[in-house]
CSV table of C-alpha atoms in Angstrom, one decimal:
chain,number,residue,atom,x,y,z
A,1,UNK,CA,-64.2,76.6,28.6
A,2,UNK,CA,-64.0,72.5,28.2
A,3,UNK,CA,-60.9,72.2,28.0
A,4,UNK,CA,-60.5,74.6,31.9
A,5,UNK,CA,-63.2,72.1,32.8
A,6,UNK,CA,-61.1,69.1,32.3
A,7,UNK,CA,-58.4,70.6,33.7
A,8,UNK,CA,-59.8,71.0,36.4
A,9,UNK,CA,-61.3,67.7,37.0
A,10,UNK,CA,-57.7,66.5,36.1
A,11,UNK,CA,-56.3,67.9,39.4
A,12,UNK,CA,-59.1,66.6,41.4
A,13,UNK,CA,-58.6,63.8,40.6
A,14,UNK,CA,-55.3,63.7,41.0
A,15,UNK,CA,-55.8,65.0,44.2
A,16,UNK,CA,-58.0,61.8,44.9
A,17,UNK,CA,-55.5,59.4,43.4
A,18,UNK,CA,-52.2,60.6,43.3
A,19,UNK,CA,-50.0,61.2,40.1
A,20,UNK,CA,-52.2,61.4,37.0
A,21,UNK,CA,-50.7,59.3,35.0
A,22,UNK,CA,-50.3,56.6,37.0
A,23,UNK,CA,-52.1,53.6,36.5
A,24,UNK,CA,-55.6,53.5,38.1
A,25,UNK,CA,-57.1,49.7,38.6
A,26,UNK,CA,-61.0,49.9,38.1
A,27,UNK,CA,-63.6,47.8,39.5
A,28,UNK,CA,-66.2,48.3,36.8
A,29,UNK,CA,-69.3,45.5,37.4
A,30,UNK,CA,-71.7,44.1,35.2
A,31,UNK,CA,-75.2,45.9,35.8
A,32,UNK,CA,-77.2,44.5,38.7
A,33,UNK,CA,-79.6,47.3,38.7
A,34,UNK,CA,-82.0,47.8,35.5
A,35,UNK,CA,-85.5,48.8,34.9
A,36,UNK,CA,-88.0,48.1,32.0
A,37,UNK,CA,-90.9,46.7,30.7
A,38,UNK,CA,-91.1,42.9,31.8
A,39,UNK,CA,-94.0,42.2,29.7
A,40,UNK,CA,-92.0,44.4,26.1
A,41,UNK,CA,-90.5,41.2,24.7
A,42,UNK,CA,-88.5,43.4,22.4
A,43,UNK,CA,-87.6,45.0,25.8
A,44,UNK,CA,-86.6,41.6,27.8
A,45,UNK,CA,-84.8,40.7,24.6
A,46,UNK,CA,-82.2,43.9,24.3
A,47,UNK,CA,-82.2,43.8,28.0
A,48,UNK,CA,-80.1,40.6,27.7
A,49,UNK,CA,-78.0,41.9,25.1
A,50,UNK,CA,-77.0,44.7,27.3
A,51,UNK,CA,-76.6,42.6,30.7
A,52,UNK,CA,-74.6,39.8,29.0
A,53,UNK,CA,-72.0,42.1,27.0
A,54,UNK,CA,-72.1,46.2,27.5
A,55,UNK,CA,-69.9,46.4,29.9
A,56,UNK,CA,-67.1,43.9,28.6
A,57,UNK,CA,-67.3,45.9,25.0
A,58,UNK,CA,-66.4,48.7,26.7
A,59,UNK,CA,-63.5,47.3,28.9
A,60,UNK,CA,-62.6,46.1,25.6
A,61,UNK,CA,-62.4,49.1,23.9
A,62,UNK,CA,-60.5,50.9,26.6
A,63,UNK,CA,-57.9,48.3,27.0
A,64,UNK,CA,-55.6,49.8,25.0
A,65,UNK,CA,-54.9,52.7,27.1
A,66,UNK,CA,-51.9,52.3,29.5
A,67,UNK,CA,-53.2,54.2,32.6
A,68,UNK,CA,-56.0,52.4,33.5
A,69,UNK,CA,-56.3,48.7,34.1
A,70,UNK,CA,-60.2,47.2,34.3
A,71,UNK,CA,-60.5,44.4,36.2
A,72,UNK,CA,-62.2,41.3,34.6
A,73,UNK,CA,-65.8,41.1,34.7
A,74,UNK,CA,-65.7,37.1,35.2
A,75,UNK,CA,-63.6,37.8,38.1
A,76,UNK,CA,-65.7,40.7,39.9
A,77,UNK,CA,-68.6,38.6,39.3
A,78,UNK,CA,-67.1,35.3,41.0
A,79,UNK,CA,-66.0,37.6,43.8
A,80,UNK,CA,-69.4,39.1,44.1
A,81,UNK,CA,-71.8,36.1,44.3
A,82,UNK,CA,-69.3,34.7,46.8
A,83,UNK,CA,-70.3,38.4,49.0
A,84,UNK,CA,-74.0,38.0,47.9
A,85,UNK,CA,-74.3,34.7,49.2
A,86,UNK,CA,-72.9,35.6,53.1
A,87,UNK,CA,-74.5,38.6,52.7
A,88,UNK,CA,-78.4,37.3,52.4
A,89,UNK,CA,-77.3,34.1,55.3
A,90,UNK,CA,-76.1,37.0,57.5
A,91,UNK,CA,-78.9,39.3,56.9
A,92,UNK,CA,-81.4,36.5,56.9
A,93,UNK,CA,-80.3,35.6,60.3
A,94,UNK,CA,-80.9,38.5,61.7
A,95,UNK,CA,-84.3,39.0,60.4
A,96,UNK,CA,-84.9,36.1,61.9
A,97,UNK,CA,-84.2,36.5,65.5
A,98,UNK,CA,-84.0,40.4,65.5
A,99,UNK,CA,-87.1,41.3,62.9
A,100,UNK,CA,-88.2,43.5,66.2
A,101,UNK,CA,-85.6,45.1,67.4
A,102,UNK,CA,-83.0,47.5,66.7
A,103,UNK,CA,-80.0,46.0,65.5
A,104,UNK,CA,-76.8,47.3,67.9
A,105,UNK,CA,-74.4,49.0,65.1
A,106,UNK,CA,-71.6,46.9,66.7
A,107,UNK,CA,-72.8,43.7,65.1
A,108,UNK,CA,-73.7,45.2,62.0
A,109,UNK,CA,-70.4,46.0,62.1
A,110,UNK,CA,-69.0,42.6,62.8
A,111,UNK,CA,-70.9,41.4,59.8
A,112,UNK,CA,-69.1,44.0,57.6
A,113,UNK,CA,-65.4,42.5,58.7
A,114,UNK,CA,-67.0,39.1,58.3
A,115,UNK,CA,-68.1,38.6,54.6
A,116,UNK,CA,-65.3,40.9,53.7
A,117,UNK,CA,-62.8,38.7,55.1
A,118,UNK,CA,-61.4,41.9,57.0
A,119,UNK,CA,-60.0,43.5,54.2
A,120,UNK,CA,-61.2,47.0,55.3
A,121,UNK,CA,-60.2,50.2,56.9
A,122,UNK,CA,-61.6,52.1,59.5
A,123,UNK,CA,-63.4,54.3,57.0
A,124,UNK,CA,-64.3,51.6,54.9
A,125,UNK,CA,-66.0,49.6,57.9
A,126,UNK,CA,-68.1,52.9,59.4
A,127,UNK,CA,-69.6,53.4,55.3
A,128,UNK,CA,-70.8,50.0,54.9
A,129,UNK,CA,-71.8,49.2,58.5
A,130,UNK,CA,-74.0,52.5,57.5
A,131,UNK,CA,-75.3,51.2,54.2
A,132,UNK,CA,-75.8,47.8,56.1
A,133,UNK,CA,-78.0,49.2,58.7
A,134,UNK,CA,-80.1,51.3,55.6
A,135,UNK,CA,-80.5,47.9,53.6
A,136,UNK,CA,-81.1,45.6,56.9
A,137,UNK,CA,-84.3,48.2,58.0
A,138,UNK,CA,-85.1,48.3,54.3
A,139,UNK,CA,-85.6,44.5,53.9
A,140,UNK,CA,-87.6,44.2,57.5
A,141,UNK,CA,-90.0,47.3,56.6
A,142,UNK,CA,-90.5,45.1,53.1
A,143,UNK,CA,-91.2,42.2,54.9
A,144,UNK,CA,-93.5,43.6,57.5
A,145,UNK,CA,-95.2,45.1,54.8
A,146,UNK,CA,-95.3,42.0,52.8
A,147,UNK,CA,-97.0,40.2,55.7
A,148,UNK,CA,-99.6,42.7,56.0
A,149,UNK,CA,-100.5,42.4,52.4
A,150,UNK,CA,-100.6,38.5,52.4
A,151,UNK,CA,-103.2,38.9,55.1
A,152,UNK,CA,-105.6,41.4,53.4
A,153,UNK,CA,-105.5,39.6,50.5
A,154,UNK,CA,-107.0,36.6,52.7
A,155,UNK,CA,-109.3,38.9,54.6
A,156,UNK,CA,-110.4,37.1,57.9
A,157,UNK,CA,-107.4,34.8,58.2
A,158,UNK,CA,-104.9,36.8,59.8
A,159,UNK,CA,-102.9,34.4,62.2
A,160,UNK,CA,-102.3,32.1,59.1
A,161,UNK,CA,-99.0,33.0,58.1
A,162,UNK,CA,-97.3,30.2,59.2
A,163,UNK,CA,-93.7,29.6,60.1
A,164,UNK,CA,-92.8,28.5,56.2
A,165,UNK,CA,-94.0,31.3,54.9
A,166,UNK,CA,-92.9,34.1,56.8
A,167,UNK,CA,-89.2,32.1,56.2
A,168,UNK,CA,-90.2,32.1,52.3
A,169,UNK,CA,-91.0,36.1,52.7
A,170,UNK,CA,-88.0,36.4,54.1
A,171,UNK,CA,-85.7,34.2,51.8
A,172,UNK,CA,-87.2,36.7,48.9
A,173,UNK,CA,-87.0,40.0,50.9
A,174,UNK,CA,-83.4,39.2,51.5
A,175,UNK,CA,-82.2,38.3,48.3
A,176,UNK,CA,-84.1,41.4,46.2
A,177,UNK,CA,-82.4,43.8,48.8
A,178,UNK,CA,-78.9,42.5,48.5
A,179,UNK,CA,-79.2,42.2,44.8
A,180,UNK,CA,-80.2,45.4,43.9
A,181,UNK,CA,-77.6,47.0,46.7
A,182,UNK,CA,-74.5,48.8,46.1
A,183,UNK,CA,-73.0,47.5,49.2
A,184,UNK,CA,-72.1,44.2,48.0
A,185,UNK,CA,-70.1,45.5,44.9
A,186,UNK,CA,-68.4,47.4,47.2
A,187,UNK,CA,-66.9,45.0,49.2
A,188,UNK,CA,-66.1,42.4,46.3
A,189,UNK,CA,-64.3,45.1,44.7
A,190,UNK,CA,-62.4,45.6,47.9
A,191,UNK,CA,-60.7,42.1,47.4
A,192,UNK,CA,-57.2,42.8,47.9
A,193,UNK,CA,-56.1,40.9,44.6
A,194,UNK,CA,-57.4,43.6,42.7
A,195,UNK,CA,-55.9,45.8,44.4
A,196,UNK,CA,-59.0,48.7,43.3
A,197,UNK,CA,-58.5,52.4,43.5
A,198,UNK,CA,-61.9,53.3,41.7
A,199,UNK,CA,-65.5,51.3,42.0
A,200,UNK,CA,-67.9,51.8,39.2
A,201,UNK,CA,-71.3,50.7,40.0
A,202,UNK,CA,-73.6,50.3,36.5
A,203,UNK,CA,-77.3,51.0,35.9
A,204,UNK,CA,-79.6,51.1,33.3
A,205,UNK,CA,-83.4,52.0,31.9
A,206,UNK,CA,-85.4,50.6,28.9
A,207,UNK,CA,-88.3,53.5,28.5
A,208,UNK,CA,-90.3,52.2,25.0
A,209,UNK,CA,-87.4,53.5,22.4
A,210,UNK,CA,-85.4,55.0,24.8
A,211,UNK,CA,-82.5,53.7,27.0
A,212,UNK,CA,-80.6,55.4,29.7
A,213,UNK,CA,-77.5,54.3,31.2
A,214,UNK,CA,-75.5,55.6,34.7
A,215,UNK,CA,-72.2,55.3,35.5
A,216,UNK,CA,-71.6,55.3,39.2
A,217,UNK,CA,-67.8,56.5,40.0
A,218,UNK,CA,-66.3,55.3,43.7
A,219,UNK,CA,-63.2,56.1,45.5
A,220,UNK,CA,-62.7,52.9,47.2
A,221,UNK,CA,-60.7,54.5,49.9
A,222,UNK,CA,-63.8,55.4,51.9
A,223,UNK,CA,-66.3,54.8,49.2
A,224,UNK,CA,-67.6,58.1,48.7
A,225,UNK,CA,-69.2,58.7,45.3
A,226,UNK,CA,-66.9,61.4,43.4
A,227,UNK,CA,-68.7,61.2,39.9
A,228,UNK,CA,-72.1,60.0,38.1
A,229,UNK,CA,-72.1,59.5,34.4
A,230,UNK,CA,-75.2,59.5,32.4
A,231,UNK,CA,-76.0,58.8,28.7
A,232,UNK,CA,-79.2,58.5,27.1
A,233,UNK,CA,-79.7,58.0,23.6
A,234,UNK,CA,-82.5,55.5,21.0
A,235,UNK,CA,-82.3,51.8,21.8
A,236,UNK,CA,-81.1,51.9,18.1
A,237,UNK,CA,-77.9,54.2,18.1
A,238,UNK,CA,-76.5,51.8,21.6
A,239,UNK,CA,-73.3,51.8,19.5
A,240,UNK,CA,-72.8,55.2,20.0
A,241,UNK,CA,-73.6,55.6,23.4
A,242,UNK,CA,-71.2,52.3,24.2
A,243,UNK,CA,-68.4,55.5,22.7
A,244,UNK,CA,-70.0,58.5,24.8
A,245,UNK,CA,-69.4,56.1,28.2
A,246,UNK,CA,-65.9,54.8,27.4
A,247,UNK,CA,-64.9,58.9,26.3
A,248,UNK,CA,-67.1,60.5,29.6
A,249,UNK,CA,-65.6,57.8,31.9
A,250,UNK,CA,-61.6,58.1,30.9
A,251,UNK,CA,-62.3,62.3,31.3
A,252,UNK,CA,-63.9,61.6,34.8
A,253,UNK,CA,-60.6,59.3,35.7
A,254,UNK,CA,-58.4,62.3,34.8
A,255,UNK,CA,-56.5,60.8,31.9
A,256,UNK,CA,-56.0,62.7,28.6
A,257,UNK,CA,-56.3,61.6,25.2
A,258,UNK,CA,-54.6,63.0,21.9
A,259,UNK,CA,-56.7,62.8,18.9
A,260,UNK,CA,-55.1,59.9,17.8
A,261,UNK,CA,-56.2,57.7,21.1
A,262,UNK,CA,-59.3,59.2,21.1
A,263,UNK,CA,-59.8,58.2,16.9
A,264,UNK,CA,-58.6,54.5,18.2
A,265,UNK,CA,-61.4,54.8,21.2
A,266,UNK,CA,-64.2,55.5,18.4
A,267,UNK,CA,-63.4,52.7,16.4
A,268,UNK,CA,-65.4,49.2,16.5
A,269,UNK,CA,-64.3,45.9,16.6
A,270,UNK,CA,-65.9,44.0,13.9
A,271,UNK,CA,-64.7,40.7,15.3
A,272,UNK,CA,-67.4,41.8,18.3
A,273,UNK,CA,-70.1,41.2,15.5
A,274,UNK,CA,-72.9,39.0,16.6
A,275,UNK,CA,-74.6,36.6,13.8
A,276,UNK,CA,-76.8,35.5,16.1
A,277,UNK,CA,-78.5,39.0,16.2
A,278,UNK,CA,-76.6,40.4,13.4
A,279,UNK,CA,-75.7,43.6,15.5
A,280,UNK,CA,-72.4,44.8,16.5
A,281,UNK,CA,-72.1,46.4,19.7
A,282,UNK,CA,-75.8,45.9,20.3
A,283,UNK,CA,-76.6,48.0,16.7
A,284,UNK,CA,-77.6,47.2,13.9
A,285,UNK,CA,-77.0,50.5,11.7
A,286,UNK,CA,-74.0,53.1,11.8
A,287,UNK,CA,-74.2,56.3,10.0
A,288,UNK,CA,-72.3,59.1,9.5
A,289,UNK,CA,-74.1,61.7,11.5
A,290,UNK,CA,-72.9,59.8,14.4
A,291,UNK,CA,-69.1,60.0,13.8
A,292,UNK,CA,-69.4,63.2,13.0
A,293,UNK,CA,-71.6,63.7,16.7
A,294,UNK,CA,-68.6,61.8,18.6
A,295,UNK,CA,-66.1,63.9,16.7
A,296,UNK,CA,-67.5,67.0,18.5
A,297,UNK,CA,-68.5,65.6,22.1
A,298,UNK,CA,-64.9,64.2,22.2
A,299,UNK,CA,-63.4,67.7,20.7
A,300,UNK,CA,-61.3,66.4,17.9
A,301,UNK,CA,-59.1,69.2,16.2
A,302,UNK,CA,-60.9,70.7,13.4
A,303,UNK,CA,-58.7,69.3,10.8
A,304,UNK,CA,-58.7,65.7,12.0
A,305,UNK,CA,-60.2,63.7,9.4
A,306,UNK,CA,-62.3,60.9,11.5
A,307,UNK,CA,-64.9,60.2,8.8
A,308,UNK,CA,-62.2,58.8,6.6
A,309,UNK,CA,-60.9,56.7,9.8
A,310,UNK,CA,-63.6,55.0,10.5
A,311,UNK,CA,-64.7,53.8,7.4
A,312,UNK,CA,-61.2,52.5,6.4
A,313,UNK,CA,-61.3,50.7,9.9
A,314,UNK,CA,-64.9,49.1,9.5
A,315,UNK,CA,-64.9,48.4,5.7
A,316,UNK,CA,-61.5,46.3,6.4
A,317,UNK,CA,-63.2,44.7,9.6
A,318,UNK,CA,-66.3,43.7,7.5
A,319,UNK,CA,-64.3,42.2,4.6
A,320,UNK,CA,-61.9,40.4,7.1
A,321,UNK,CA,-65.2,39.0,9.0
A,322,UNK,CA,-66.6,38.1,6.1
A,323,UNK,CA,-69.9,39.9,7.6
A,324,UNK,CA,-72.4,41.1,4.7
A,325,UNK,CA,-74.1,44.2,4.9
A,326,UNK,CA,-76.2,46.9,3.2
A,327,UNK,CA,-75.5,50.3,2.2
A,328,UNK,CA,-77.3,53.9,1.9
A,329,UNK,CA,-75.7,56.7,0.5
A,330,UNK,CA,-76.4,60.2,0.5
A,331,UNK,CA,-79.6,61.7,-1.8
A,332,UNK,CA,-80.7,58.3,-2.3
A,333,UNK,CA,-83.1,56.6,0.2
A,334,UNK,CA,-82.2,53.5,-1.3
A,335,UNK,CA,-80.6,50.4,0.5
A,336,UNK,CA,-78.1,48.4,-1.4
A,337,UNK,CA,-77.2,45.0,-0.6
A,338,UNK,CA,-73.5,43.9,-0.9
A,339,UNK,CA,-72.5,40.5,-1.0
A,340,UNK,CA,-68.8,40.7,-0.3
A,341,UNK,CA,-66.2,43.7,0.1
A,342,UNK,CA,-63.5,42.8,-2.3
A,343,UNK,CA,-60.4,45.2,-1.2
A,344,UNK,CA,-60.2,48.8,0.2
A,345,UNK,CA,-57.8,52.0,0.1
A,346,UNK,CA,-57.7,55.4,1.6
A,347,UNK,CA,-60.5,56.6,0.0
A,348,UNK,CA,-62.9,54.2,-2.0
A,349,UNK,CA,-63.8,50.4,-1.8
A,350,UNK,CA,-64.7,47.7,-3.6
A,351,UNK,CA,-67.8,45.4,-3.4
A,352,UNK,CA,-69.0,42.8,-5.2
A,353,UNK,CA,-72.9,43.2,-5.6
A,354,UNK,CA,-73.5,39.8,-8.2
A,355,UNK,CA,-75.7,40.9,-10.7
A,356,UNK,CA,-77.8,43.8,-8.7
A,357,UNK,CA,-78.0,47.5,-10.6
A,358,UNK,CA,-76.2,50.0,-9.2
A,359,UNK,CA,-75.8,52.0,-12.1
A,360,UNK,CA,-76.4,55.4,-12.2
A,361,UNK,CA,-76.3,55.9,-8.4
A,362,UNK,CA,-75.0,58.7,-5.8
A,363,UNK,CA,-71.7,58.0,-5.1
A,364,UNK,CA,-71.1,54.5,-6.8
A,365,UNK,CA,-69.2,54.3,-10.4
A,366,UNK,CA,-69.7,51.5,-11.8
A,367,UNK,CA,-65.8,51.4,-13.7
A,368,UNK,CA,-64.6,47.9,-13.0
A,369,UNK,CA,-65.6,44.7,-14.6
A,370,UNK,CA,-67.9,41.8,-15.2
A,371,UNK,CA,-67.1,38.1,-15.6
A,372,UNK,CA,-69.3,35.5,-15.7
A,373,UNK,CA,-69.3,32.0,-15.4
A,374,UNK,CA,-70.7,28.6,-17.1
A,375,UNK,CA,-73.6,28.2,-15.0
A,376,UNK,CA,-74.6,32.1,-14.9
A,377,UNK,CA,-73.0,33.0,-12.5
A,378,UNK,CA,-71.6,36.4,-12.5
A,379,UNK,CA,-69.5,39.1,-10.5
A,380,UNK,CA,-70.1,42.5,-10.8
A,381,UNK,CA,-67.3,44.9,-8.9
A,382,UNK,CA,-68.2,48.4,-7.7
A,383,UNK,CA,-65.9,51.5,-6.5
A,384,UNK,CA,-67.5,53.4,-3.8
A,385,UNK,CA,-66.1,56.7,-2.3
A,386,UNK,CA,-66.1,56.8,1.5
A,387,UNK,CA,-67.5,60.6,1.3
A,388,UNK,CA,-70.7,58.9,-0.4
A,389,UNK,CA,-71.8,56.6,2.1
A,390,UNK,CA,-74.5,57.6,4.7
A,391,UNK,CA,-74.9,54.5,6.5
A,392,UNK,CA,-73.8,50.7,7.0
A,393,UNK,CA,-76.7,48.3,8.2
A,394,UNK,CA,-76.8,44.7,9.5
A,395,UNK,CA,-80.6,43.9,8.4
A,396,UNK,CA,-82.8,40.9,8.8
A,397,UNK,CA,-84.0,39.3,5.8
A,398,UNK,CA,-87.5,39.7,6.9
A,399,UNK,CA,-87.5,43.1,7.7
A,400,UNK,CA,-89.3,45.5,6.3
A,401,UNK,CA,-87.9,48.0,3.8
A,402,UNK,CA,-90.4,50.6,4.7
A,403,UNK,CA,-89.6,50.1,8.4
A,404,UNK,CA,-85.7,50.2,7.5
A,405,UNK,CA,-86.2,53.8,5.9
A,406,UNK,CA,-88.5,55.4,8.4
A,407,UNK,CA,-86.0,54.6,11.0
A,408,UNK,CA,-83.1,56.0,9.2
A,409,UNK,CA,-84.9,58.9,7.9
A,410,UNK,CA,-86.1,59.5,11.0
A,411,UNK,CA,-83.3,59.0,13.0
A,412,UNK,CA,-81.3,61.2,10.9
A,413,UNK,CA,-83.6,64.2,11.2
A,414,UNK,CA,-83.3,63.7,15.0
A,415,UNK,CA,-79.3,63.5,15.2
A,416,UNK,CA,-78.4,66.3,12.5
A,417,UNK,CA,-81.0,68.6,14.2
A,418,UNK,CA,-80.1,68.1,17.9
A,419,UNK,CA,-76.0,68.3,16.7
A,420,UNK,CA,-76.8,71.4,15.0
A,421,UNK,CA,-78.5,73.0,18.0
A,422,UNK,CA,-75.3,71.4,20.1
A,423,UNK,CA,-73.5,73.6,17.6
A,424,UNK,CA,-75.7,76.8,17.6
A,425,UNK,CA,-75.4,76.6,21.7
């Protein structure tokens, strides 16, 4: 049934687009629409993290894949202030001499072929000149309601708004509508140097532990929306839902992956790693459970042995960074702390741990040796089995061990529970 399913949004698609296989130029922007608790520092603080590199991660990720080129973020973004900043001196003109009346559709119209240098069709001209006329009444009934506010908040003194501040109302009514629009992505990504056949407008929510992300899918033809992707998942397992996007948006754009493409597509790049907030792709813990969770959503063959993948990939990315980490293993609710990953094979690695115990642990043989040197110093070298190893974690010194294991144990009640019912159903 998934696999008539894509099919079948492979033909519409090509049916949109053309060939399938041909290459498809995306205009994928940064997010200028979120939501979430201004006054949750924790909140503001991830918020960042996701605005300032979720989107390029992902473009990253997907680059290797021939039939789909993504075009820069930097360059989207210079194209788009440029828009934003006609946009809001054409709008605010008009709110200016026109706040009363009904703006003719004609020179809505003419403001469409103006900020967007008359790089549009027909079809493209009559969508925005609608979604023009929909923001311009949106920003006057803000500002009219704005107004009325101002003066019952200074009961008695209506009549004193004076000509500064209804300009300053304005000003601000003008820029919150264009920012938080979809129109004025769609014209930047209408440039003709990119040359765009799909427009991907972002979104995302911060709800206490939860985030929720929406993909927006265009066809830049005549702008109609063909697709909307949605992932929600804990504001600790982001990594993941980085990998359900990228895998959900390359189905929705029609183009098939073998197992071996879609193995490369759930890797991460450990040079992507973040000191300053010791996360990688916005994580700070990976796990097992969630491998074996994209294995199924991105219907892997049976046999295909991803577990064994991934840990060869990120073990050699952590030794190659240099980037120390701690480890958990299965039946053991333990973390142990490595201080350097020495060399890896196919199936086991080796970590140096100093003088730490790990003797007598699940998964860990302690069968290599022991030197030590004039001033104490010591090195003690430990063989560890992929198969053992429930989860790598990036922690903060000052973090508490308690808080580390509830998380984890808790986390991993939640994910093998909900993939089992995924399986049951």
């Amino acid at each position: 049934m998934k696999n008539l399913i894509f099919i079948l949004k492979l033909l519409l698609f090509t049916s949109l687009f053309g060939e399938a296989y041909s290459v498809s130029t995306i205009s994928m922007f940064n997010f200028n629409n979120s939501s979430f608790d201004k006054n949750d520092t924790e909140a503001q603080k991830l918020s960042k993290q996701i605005s300032s590199s979720l989107i390029d991660l992902m473009k990253h990720d997907m680059s290797f894949i021939e039939d789909v080129n993504f075009i820069p973020t930097n360059d989207l973004e210079e194209e788009l202030i440029s828009i934003r900043k006609s946009l809001i001196k054409e709008v605010k003109n008009k709110l200016n001499s026109d706040l009363m009346d009904i703006i003719p559709k004609s020179e809505l119209s003419d403001i469409v072929k103006k900020i967007s240098s008359n790089n549009l069709n027909d079809i493209q001209v009559e969508a925005l000149t609608d979604s023009l006329a929909i923001l311009v009444s949106s920003s006057a009934k803000n500002l009219t309601r704005k107004m009325l506010l101002s003066n019952s908040e200074n009961e008695g003194q209506w009549g004193e708004i004076s000509i500064d501040d209804l300009e300053k109302f304005i000003q601000n009514i003008t820029h919150e509508s264009v920012l938080e629009s979809t129109f004025t992505s769609m014209i930047a990504a209408s440039n003709k140097d990119f040359s765009t056949d799909v427009f991907v407008n972002t979104q995302y929510t911060i709800d206490d532990d939860m985030i929720t992300v929406n993909l927006y899918l265009y066809n830049l033809d005549d702008f109609s929306l063909f697709s909307t992707i949605t992932e929600q998942t804990y504001i600790n397992n982001i990594n993941v839902l980085i990998k359900q996007l990228e895998f959900k948006l390359i189905s929705e754009l029609g183009i098939y992956l073998n197992d071996s493409e879609k193995a490369k597509l759930c890797m991460y790049d450990l040079s992507k790693f973040s000191k300053k907030d010791n996360s990688l792709y916005l994580s700070r813990m990976f796990m097992t459970e969630d491998i074996k969770k994209l294995k199924y959503k991105m219907q892997f063959s049976d046999d295909y042995d991803l577990i064994s993948e991934y840990y060869i990939a990120i073990i050699s990315g952590l030794m190659e960074n240099d980037i120390s980490y701690n480890l958990k293993f299965y039946n053991d609710d333990n973390f142990y702390n490595v201080y350097s990953t020495e060399s890896s094979n196919d199936n086991a690695f080796s970590v140096n741990v100093l003088k730490e115990n790990w003797s007598d642990k699940i998964g860990v043989s302690q069968n290599l040796h022991s030197t030590g040197g004039q001033r104490g110093q010591s090195k003690m070298l430990i063989d560890i089995d992929y198969r053992y190893v429930q989860a790598i974690q990036f922690s903060d010194r000052d973090e508490s061990f308690i808080d580390v294991l509830k998380q984890i144990s808790i986390y991993s009640f939640i994910v093998t529970s909900g993939f089992l019912l995924i399986q049951f159903f």
